[in-house]
């Protein structure tokens, strides 16, 4: 396995583990327990994060330089 493949696999596993921990924490603390005063800030943070990540994805997809990069 070359270096780029192993780095990509490690990054994918890291993101997957963080997503699993995040979903587990959200389910255990908010869906099964009472979120109380933290429900609105949590939902607002999730929405802002989703919009920000989506905007970054759109910006990257519309970039004319990404295909010029020798990595691709």
Coordinates of C-alpha atoms in Angstrom, one line a residue:
X1 CA 0.0 0.0 0.0
X2 CA 1.5 3.3 -1.0
X3 CA 1.6 6.4 1.2
X4 CA -1.3 8.3 -0.4
X5 CA -3.6 5.3 -0.1
X6 CA -2.7 4.7 3.6
X7 CA -3.1 8.4 4.4
X8 CA -6.5 8.5 2.7
X9 CA -7.6 5.4 4.5
X10 CA -6.5 6.8 7.9
X11 CA -8.3 10.1 7.2
X12 CA -11.5 8.3 6.2
X13 CA -11.4 6.1 9.3
X14 CA -10.8 9.2 11.5
X15 CA -13.7 11.1 10.0
X16 CA -15.9 8.0 10.3
X17 CA -15.0 7.5 13.9
X18 CA -15.7 11.2 14.7
X19 CA -19.0 10.9 13.0
X20 CA -20.0 7.8 15.0
X21 CA -19.0 9.5 18.2
X22 CA -21.0 12.6 17.3
X23 CA -24.1 10.7 16.3
X24 CA -23.8 8.6 19.5
X25 CA -23.5 11.7 21.7
X26 CA -26.4 13.4 19.9
X27 CA -28.7 10.4 20.3
X28 CA -27.7 9.7 23.9
X29 CA -27.9 13.3 25.1
X30 CA -30.6 14.8 23.0
X31 CA -32.9 12.2 21.7
X32 CA -33.0 9.9 24.7
X33 CA -32.4 12.5 27.4
X34 CA -34.0 15.9 27.8
X35 CA -31.9 18.6 26.1
X36 CA -33.5 21.4 28.1
X37 CA -32.0 24.8 27.4
X38 CA -29.4 23.5 24.9
X39 CA -31.7 22.3 22.1
X40 CA -32.0 25.6 20.2
X41 CA -28.2 26.4 20.3
X42 CA -27.4 22.8 19.3
X43 CA -29.8 22.9 16.3
X44 CA -28.5 26.3 15.3
X45 CA -24.9 25.1 15.4
X46 CA -25.7 22.0 13.3
X47 CA -27.5 24.2 10.7
X48 CA -24.6 26.7 10.6
X49 CA -22.1 23.9 10.2
X50 CA -24.1 22.2 7.4
X51 CA -24.4 25.5 5.5
X52 CA -20.7 26.3 6.0
X53 CA -19.5 22.8 4.8
X54 CA -22.0 23.0 1.9
X55 CA -20.6 26.4 0.9
X56 CA -17.1 25.1 1.0
X57 CA -18.0 22.1 -1.1
X58 CA -19.7 24.3 -3.7
X59 CA -16.7 26.6 -3.7
X60 CA -14.4 23.7 -4.3
X61 CA -16.5 22.1 -7.0
X62 CA -16.7 25.4 -8.9
X63 CA -13.0 26.0 -8.7
X64 CA -11.2 26.0 -12.1
X65 CA -7.9 25.1 -10.4
X66 CA -8.8 21.8 -8.9
X67 CA -8.2 19.8 -12.1
X68 CA -4.9 21.6 -12.7
X69 CA -3.6 20.2 -9.5
X70 CA -1.2 17.3 -10.2
X71 CA -2.8 15.3 -7.3
X72 CA -5.9 14.7 -9.4

